mmCIF file of C-alpha atoms in Angstrom:
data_model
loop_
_atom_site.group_PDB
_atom_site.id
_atom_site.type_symbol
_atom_site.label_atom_id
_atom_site.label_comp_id
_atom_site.label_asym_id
_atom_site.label_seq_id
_atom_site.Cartn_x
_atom_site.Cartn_y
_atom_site.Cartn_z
ATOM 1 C CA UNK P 1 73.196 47.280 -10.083
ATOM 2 C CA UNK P 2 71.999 50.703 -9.538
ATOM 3 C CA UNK P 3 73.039 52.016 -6.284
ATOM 4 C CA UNK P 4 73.791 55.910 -6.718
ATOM 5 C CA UNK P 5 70.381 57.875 -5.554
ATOM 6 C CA UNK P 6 69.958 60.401 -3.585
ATOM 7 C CA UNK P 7 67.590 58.257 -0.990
ATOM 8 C CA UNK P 8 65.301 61.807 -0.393
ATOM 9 C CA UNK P 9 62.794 59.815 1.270
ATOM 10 C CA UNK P 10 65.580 58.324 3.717
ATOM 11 C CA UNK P 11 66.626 61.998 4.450
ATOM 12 C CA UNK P 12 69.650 61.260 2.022
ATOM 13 C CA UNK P 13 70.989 58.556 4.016
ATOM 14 C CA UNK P 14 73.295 56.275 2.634
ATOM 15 C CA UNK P 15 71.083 53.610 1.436
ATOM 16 C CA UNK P 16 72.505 50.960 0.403
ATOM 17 C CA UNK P 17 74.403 50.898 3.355
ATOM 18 C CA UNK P 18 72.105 50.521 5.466
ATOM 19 C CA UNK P 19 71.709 47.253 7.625
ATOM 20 C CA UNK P 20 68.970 44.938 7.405
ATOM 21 C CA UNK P 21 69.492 41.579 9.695
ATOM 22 C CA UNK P 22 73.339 43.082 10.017
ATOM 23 C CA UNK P 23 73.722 43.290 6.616
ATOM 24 C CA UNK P 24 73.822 46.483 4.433
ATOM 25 C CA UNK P 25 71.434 46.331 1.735
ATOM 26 C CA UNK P 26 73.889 46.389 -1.426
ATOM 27 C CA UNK P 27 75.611 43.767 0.579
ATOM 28 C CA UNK P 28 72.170 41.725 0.562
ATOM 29 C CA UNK P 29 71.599 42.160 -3.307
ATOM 30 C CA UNK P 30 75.125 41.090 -4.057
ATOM 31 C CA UNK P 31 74.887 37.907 -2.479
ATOM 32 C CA UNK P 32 71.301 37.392 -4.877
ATOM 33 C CA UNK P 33 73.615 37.642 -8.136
ATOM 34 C CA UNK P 34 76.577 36.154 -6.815
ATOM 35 C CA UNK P 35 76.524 33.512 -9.925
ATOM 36 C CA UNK P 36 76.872 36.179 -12.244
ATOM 37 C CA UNK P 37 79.922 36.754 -14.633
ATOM 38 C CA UNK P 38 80.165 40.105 -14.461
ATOM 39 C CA UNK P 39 78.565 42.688 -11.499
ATOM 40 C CA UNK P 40 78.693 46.114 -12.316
ATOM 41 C CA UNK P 41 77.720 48.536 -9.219
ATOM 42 C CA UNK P 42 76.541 52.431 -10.444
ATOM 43 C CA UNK P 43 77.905 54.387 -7.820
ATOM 44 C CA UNK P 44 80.881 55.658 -5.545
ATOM 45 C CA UNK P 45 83.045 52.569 -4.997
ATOM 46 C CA UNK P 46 82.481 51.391 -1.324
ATOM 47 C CA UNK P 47 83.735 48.091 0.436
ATOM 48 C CA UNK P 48 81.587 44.979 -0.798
ATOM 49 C CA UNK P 49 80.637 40.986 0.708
ATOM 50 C CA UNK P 50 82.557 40.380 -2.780
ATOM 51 C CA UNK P 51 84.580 42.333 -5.610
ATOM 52 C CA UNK P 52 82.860 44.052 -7.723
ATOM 53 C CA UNK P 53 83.463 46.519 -11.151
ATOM 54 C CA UNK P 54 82.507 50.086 -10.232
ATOM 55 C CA UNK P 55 81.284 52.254 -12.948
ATOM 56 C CA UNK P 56 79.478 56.263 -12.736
ATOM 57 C CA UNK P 57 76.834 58.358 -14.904
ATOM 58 C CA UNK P 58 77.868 60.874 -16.105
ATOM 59 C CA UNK P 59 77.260 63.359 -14.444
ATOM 60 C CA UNK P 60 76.603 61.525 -11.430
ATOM 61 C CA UNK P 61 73.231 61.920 -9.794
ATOM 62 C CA UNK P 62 71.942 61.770 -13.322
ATOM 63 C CA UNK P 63 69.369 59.273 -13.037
ATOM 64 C CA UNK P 64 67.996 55.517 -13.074
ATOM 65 C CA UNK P 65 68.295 55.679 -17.307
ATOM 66 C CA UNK P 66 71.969 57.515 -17.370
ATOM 67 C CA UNK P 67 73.099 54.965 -14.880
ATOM 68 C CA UNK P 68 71.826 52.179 -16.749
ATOM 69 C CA UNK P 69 73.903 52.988 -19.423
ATOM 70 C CA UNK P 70 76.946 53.446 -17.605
ATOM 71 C CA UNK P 71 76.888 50.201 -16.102
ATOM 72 C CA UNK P 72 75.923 48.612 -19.831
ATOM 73 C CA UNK P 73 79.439 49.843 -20.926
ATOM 74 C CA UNK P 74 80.830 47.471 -18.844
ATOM 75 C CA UNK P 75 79.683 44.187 -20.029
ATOM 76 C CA UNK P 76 79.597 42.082 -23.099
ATOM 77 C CA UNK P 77 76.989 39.340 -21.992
ATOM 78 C CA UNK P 78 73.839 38.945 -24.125
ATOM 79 C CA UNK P 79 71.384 38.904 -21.486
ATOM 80 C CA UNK P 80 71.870 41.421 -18.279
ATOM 81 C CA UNK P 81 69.931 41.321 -14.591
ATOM 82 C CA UNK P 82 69.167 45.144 -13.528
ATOM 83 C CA UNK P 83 68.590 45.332 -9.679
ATOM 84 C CA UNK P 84 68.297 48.497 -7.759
ATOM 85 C CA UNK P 85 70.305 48.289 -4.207
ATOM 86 C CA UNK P 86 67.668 48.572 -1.910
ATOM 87 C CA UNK P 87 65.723 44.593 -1.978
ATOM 88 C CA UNK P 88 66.194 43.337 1.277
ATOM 89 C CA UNK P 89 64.533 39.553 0.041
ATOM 90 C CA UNK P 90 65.875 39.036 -3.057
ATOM 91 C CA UNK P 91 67.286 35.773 -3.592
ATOM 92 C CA UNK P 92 69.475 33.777 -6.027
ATOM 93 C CA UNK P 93 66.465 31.600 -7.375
ATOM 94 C CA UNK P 94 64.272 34.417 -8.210
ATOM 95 C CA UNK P 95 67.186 36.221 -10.369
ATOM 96 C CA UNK P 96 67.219 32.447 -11.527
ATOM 97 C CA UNK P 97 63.895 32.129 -12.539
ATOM 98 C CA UNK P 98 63.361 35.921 -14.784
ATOM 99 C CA UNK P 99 66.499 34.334 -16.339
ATOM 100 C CA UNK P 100 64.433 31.785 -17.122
ATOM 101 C CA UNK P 101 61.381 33.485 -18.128
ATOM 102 C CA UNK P 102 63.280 35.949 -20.130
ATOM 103 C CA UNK P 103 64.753 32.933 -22.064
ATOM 104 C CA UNK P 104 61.341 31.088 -21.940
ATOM 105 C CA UNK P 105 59.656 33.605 -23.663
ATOM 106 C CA UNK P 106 61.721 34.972 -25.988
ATOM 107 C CA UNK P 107 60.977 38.533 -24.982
ATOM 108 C CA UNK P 108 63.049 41.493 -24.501
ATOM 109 C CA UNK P 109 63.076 41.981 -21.043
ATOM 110 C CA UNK P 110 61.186 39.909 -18.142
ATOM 111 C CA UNK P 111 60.674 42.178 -14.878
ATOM 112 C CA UNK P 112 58.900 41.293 -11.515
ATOM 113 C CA UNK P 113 55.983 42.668 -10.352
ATOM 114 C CA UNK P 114 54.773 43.724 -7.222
ATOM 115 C CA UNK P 115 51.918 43.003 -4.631
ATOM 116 C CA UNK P 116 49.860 45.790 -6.678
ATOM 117 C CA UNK P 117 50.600 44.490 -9.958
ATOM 118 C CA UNK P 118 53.195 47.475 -10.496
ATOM 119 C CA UNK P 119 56.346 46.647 -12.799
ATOM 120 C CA UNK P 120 59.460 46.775 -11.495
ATOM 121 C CA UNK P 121 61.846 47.613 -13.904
ATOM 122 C CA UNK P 122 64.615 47.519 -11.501
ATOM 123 C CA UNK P 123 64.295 44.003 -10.379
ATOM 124 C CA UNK P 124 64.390 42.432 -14.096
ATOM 125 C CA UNK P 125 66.497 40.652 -16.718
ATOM 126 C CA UNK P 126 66.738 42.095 -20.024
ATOM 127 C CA UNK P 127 68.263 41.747 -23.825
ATOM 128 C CA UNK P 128 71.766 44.110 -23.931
ATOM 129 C CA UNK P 129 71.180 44.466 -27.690
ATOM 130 C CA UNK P 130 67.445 45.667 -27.018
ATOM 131 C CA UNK P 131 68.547 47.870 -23.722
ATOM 132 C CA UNK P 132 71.405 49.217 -25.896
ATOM 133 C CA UNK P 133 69.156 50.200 -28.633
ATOM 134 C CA UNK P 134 66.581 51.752 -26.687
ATOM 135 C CA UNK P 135 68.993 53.677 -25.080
ATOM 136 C CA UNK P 136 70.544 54.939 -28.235
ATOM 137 C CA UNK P 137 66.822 56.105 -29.530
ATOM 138 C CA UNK P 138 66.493 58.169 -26.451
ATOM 139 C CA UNK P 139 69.707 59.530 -26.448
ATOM 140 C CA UNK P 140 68.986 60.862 -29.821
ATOM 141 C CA UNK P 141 65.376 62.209 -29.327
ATOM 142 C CA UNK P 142 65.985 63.693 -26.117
ATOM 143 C CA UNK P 143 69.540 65.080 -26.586
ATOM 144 C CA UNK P 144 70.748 62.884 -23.736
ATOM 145 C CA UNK P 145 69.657 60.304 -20.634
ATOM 146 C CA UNK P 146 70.132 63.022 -17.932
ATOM 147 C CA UNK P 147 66.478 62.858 -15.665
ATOM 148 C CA UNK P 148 64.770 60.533 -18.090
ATOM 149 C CA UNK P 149 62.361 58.211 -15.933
ATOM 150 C CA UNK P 150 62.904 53.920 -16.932
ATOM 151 C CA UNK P 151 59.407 53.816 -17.958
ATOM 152 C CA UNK P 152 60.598 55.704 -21.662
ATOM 153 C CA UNK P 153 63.177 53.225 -21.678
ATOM 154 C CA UNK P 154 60.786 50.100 -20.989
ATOM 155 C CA UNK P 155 57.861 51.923 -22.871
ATOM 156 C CA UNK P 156 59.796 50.267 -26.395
ATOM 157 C CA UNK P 157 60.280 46.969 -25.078
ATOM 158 C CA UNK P 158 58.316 43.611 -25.607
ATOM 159 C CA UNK P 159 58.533 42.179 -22.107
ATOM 160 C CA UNK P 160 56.773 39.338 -19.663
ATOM 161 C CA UNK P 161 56.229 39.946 -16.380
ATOM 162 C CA UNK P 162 57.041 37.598 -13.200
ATOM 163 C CA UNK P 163 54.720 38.273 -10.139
ATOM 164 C CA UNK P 164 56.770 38.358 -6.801
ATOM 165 C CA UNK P 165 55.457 40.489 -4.288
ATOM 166 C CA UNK P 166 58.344 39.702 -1.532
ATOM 167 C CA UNK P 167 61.190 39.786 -3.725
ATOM 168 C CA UNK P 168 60.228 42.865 -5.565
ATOM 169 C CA UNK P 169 60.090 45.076 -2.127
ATOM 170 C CA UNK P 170 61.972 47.499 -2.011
ATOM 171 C CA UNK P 171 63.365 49.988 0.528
ATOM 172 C CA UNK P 172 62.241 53.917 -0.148
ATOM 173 C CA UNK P 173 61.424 55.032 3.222
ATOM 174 C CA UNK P 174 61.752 54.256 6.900
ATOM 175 C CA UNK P 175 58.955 52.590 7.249
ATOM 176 C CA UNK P 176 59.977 50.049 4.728
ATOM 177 C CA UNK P 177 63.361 49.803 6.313
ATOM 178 C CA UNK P 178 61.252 49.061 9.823
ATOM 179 C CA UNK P 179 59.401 46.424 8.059
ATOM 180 C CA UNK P 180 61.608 44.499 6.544
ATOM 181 C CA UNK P 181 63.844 44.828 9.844
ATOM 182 C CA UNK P 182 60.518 42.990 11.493
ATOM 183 C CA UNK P 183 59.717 40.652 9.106
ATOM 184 C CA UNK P 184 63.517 38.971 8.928
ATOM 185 C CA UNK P 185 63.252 38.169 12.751
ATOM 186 C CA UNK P 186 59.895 36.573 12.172
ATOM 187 C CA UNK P 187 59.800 32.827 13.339
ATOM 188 C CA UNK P 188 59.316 31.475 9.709
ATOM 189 C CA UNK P 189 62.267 33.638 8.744
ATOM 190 C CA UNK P 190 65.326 34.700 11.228
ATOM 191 C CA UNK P 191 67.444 31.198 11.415
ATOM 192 C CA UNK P 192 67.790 31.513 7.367
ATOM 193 C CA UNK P 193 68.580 35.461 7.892
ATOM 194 C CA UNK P 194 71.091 34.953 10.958
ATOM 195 C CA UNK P 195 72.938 31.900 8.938
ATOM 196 C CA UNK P 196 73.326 34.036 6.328
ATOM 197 C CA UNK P 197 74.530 36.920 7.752
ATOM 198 C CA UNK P 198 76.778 35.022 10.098
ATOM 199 C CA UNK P 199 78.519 33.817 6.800
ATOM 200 C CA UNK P 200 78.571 37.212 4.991
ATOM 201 C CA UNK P 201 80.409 38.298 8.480
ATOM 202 C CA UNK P 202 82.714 35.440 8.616
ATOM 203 C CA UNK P 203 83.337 35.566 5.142
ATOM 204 C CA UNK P 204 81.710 31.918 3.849
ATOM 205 C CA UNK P 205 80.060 30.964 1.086
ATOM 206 C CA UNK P 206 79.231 27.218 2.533
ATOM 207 C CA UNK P 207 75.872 25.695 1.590
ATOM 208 C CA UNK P 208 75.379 22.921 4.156
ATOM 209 C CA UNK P 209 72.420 20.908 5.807
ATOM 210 C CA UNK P 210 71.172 22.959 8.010
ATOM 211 C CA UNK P 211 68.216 20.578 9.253
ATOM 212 C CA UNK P 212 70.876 17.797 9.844
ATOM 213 C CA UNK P 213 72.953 20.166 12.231
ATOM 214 C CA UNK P 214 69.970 20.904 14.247
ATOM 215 C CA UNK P 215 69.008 17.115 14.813
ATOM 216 C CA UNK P 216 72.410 16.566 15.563
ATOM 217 C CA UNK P 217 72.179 19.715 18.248
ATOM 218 C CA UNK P 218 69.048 18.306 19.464
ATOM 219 C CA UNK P 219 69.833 14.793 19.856
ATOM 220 C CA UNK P 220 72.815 15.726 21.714
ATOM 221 C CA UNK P 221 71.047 17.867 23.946
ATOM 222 C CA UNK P 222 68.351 15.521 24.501
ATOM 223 C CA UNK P 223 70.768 12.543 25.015
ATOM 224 C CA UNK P 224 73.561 13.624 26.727
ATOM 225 C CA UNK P 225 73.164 16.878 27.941
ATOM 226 C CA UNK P 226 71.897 20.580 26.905
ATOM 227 C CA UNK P 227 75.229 22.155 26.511
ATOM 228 C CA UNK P 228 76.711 19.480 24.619
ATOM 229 C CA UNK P 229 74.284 20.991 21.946
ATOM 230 C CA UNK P 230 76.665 23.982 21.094
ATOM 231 C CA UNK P 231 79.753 22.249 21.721
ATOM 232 C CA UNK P 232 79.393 19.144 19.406
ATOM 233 C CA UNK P 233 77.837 21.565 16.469
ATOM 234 C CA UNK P 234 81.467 23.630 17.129
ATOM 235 C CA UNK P 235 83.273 20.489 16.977
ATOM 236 C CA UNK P 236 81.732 19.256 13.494
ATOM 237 C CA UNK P 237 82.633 22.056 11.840
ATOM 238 C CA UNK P 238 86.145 22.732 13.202
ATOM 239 C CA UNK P 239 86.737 18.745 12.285
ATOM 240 C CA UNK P 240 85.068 19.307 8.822
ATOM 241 C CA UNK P 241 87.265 22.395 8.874
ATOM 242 C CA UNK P 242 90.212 20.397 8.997
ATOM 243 C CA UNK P 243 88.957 17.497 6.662
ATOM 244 C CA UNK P 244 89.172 20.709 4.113
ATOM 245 C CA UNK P 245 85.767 22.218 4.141
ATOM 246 C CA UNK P 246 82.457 21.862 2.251
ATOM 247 C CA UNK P 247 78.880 20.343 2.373
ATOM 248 C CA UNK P 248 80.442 16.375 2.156
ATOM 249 C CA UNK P 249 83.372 17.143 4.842
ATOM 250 C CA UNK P 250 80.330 18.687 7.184
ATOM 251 C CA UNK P 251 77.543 16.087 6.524
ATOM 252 C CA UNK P 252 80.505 13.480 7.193
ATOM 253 C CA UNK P 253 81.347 14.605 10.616
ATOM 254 C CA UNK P 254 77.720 15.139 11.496
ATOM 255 C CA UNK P 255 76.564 11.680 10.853
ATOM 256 C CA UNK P 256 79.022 10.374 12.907
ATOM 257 C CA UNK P 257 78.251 12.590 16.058
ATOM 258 C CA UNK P 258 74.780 11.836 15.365
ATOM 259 C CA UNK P 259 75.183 7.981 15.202
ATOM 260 C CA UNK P 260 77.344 8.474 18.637
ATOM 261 C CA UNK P 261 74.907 10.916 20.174
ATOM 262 C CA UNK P 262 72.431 8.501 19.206
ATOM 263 C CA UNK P 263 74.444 5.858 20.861
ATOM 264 C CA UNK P 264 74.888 7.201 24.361
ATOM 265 C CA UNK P 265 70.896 7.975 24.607
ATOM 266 C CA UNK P 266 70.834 4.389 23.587
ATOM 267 C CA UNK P 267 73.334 3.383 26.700
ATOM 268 C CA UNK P 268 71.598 5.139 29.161
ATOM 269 C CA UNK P 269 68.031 4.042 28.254
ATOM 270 C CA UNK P 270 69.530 0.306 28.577
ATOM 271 C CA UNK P 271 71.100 1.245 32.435
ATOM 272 C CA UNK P 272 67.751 2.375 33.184
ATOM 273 C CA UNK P 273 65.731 -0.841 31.812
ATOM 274 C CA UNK P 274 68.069 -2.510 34.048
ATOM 275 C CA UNK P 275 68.115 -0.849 37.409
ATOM 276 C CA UNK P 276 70.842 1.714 37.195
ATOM 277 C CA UNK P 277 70.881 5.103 37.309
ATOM 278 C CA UNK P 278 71.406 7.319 33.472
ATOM 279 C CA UNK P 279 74.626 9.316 33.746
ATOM 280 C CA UNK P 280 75.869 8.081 37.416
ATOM 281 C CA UNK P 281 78.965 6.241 37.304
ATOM 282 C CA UNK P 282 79.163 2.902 38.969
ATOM 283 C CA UNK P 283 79.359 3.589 42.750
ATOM 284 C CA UNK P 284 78.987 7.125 42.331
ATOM 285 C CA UNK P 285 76.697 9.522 44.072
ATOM 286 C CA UNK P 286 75.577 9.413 47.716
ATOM 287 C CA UNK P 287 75.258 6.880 50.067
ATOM 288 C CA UNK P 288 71.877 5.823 49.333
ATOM 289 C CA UNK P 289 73.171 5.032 45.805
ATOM 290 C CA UNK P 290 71.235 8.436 43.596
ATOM 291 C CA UNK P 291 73.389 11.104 42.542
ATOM 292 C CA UNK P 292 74.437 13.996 44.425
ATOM 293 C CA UNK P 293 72.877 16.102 41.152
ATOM 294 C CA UNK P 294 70.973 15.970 38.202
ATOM 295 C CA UNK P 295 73.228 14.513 35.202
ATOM 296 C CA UNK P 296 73.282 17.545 33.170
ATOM 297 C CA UNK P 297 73.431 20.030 36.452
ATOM 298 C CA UNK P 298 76.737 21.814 37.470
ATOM 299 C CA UNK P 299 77.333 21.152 41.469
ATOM 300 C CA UNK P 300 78.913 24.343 42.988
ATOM 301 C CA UNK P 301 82.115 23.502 43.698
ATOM 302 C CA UNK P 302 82.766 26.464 46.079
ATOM 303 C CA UNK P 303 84.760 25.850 49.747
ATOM 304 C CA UNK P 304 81.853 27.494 51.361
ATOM 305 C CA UNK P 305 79.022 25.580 49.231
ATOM 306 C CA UNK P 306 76.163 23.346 51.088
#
């Protein structure tokens, strides 16, 4: 991962620090190639979501090419993912799926492209042997990597493209970093982006069911009470906290306050069908038999009150 530019178009701001839906950027790109079995970070060690091996061009600031090579001299694996620091939508399955392509089609490299059909060589999955021997060609011819631009160094390599217009945007400018800042908070989008960066901030990696928590939320509102909502969600995962963790020990204690949220909106329909009143105790209320309040209402409770 390249993540050592000068960000001139940010004012030289610290860009992959930067926070996008509370998360900085590198942070965000990280969590894409968590899988990995090696992640090598170009640039002046920082603190990470997750450890990573820190390597430098030489000299630093020397470009996108120099860097590349630095962070090549770290690794042994056949096949590397190159990623650039600032891609605010990246995501595990598309790192998964130029993997795939690049292993599909037996080519040397397999990069995204963007909305304008423009390569991204910064967003790809490539060959070591072929990156290594480009490098070493360019090296020779140009007495060094220092300022070379990646298009010489993809200019000698057979690769297939992957169109991805989201996952291939990248951050150069303000006005990017405004737009993606909108378009995680947009209705389609902001529950995945606040789950996530509620567990980059807590420090989880838990996959769980995410539409089975919010039926559980919303039966329990709808059955028993809105604030029971919150409070039963808390109490599944602190039980499936102590049942050791993980997707089963959550989906486990879910069903079960479902089934007995399900339950109680059961009782009260049947004390309706026959008479009495949903979520009065027998005998309570006032003296013409209704409650003093609505079920899920608070009464004040103050000396001085009604």
């Amino acid at each position: 991962m390249l993540a050592g530019g000068g960000a001139r178009r940010l004012g030289g701001a610290d860009k992959p620090g930067v926070r996008v839906g509370g998360r900085a950027l590198l942070d965000r790109v990280l969590g894409a190639c968590a899988d990995a079995e090696t992640t090598v970070v170009v640039a002046d060690p920082r603190p990470t979501v997750r450890p990573v091996r820190w390597a430098r061009e030489d000299p630093p600031g020397a470009g996108p090419v120099a860097a590349l090579d630095a962070g090549l001299r770290h690794t042994t694996a056949g096949s590397v993912v190159v990623l650039s620091a600032d891609l605010p939508f990246l995501a595990a399955d598309t790192v998964r799926r130029l993997l795939a392509a690049l292993n599909a089609e037996g080519a040397e490299g397999a990069l995204l492209t963007d909305a304008e059909g423009r390569d991204q060589p910064l967003v790809a999955a490539y060959r070591t042997s072929a990156l290594r021997r480009e490098l070493s060609a360019l090296g020779e011819e140009h007495g060094g990597l220092t300022g070379l631009p990646l298009r010489r160094l993809t200019a000698g390599l057979d690769l297939t493209r992957v169109p991805d217009p989201v996952a291939s945007f990248d951050c150069d400018t303000w006005d990017d970093i405004a737009a993606a800042r909108a378009r995680i908070r947009e209705h389609g989008h902001v529950l995945d982006e606040w789950i996530s960066a509620v567990k980059n901030e807590l420090g989880i990696d838990l996959e769980v069911d995410t539409g089975a928590l919010l039926d559980l939320a919303r039966d329990a509102a709808h059955g028993v009470a809105r604030p029971a909502a919150p409070l039963t969600t808390f109490l599944v995962g602190y039980v499936a906290g102590r049942a050791g963790g993980g997707p089963e020990a959550v989906a486990e204690a879910t069903r079960k306050a479902t089934a007995l949220a399900i339950r109680w909106a059961e009782e009260a329909g049947e004390t309706d069908r026959t008479g009495g009143t949903a979520g009065a105790a027998p005998g309570a209320g006032s003296a013409s038999g209704q409650p003093d309040v609505a079920p899920d209402a608070t009464p004040d409770t103050r000396p001085d009150a009604g």
